[in-house]
PDB file of C-alpha atoms in Angstrom:
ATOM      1  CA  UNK A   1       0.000   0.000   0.000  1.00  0.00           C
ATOM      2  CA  UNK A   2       1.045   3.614  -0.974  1.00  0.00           C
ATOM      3  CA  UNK A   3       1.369   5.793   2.029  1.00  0.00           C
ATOM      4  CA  UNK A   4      -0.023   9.324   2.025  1.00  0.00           C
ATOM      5  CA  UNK A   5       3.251  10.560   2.401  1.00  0.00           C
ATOM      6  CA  UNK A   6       4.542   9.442  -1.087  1.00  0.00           C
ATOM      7  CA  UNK A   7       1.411  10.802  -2.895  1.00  0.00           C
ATOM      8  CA  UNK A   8       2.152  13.890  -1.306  1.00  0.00           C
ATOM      9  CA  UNK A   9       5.897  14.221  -1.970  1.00  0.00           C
ATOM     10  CA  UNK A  10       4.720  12.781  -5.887  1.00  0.00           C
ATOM     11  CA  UNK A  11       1.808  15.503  -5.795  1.00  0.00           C
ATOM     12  CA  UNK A  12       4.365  18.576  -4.625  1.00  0.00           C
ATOM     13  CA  UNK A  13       7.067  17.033  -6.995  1.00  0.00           C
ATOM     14  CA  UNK A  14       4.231  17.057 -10.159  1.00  0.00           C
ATOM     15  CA  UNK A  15       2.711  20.326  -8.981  1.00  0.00           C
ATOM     16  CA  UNK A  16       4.751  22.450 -12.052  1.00  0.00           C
ATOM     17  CA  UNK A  17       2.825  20.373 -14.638  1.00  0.00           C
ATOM     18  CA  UNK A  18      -0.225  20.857 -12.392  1.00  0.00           C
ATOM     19  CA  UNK A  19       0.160  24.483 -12.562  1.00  0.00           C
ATOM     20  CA  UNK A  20       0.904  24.506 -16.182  1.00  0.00           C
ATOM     21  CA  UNK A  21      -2.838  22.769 -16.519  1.00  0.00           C
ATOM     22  CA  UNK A  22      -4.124  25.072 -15.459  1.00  0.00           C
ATOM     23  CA  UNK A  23      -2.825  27.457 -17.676  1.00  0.00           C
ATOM     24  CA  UNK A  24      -4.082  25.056 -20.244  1.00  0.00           C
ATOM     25  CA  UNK A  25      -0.534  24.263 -21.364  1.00  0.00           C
ATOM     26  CA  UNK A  26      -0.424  20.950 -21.136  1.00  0.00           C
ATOM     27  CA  UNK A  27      -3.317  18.344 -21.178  1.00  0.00           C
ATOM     28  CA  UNK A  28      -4.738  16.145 -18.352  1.00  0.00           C
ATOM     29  CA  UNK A  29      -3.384  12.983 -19.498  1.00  0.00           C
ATOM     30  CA  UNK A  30       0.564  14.187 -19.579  1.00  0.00           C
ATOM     31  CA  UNK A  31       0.102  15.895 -15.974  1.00  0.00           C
ATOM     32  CA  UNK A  32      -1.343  12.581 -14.634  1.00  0.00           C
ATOM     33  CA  UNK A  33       1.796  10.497 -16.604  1.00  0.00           C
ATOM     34  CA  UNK A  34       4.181  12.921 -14.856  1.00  0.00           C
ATOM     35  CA  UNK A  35       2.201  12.239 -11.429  1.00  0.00           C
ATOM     36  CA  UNK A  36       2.484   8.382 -12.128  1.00  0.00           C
ATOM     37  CA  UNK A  37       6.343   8.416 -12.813  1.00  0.00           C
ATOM     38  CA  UNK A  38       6.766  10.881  -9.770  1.00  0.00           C
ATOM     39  CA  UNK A  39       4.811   8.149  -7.352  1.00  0.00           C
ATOM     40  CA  UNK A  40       7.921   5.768  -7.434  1.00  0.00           C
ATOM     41  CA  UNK A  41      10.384   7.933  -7.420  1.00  0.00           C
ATOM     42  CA  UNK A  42       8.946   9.837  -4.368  1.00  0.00           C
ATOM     43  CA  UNK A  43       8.520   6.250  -2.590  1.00  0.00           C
ATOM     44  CA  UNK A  44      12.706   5.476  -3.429  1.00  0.00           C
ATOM     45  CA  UNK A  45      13.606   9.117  -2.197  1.00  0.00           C
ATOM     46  CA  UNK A  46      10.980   8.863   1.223  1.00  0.00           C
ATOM     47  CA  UNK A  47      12.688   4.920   2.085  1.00  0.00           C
ATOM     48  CA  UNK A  48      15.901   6.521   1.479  1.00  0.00           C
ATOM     49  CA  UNK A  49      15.021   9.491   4.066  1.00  0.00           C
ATOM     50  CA  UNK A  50      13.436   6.676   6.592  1.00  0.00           C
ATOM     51  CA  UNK A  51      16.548   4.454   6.238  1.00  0.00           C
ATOM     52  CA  UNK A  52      19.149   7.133   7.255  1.00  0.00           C
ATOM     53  CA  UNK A  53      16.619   8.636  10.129  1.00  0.00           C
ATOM     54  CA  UNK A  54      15.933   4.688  11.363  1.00  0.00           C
ATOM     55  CA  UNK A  55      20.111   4.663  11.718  1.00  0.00           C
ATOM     56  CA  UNK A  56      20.201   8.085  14.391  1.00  0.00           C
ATOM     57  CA  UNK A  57      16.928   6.471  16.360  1.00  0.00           C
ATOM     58  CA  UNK A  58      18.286   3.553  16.757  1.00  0.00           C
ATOM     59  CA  UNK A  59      21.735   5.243  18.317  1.00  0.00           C
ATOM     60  CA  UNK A  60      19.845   7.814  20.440  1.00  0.00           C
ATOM     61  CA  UNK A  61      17.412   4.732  21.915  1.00  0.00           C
ATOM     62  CA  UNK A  62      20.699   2.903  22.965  1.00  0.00           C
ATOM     63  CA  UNK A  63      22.367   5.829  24.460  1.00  0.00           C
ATOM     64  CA  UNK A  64      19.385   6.764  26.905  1.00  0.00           C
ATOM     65  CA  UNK A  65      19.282   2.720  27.934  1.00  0.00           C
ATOM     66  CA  UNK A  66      20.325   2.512  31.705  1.00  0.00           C
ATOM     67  CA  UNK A  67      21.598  -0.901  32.954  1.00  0.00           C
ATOM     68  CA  UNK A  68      22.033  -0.800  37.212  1.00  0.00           C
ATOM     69  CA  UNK A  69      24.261  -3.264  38.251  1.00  0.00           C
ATOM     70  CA  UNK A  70      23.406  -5.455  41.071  1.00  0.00           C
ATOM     71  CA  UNK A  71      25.865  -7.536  42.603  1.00  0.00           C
ATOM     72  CA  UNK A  72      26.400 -10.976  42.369  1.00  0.00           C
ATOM     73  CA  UNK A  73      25.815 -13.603  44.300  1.00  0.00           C
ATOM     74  CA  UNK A  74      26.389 -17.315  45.008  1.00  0.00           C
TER      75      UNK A  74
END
């Protein structure tokens, strides 16, 4: 399933030929192409960005663990 996310990112990345329809520049059916070929490429680029920010969570969860020692015994 597509998050809302990507169709936004695709949506803001499309939104020149969006603007140019409604100049009447362009037609519907090459704006909505354009949309459809930004929708994977926004999903690569948003992964990407969740990859590298999953790598600094990850370090700042382990640095905030606490371990109290307790001593041992027999």
């Amino acid at each position: 399933m597509i998050k809302p996310s990507v169709l936004l990112f695709a949506l803001l990345m499309s939104a020149p030929a969006w603007y140019r329809l409604l100049l009447d520049e362009v037609e519907l059916a090459q704006v909505l192409i354009r949309f459809l070929i930004a929708v994977p490429i926004a999903a690569v680029l948003l992964a990407g960005l969740r990859f590298v920010l999953a790598g600094y969570r990850k370090a700042e969860e382990s640095s905030t663990t606490l371990v109290t020692p307790e001593p041992y015994k027999e």
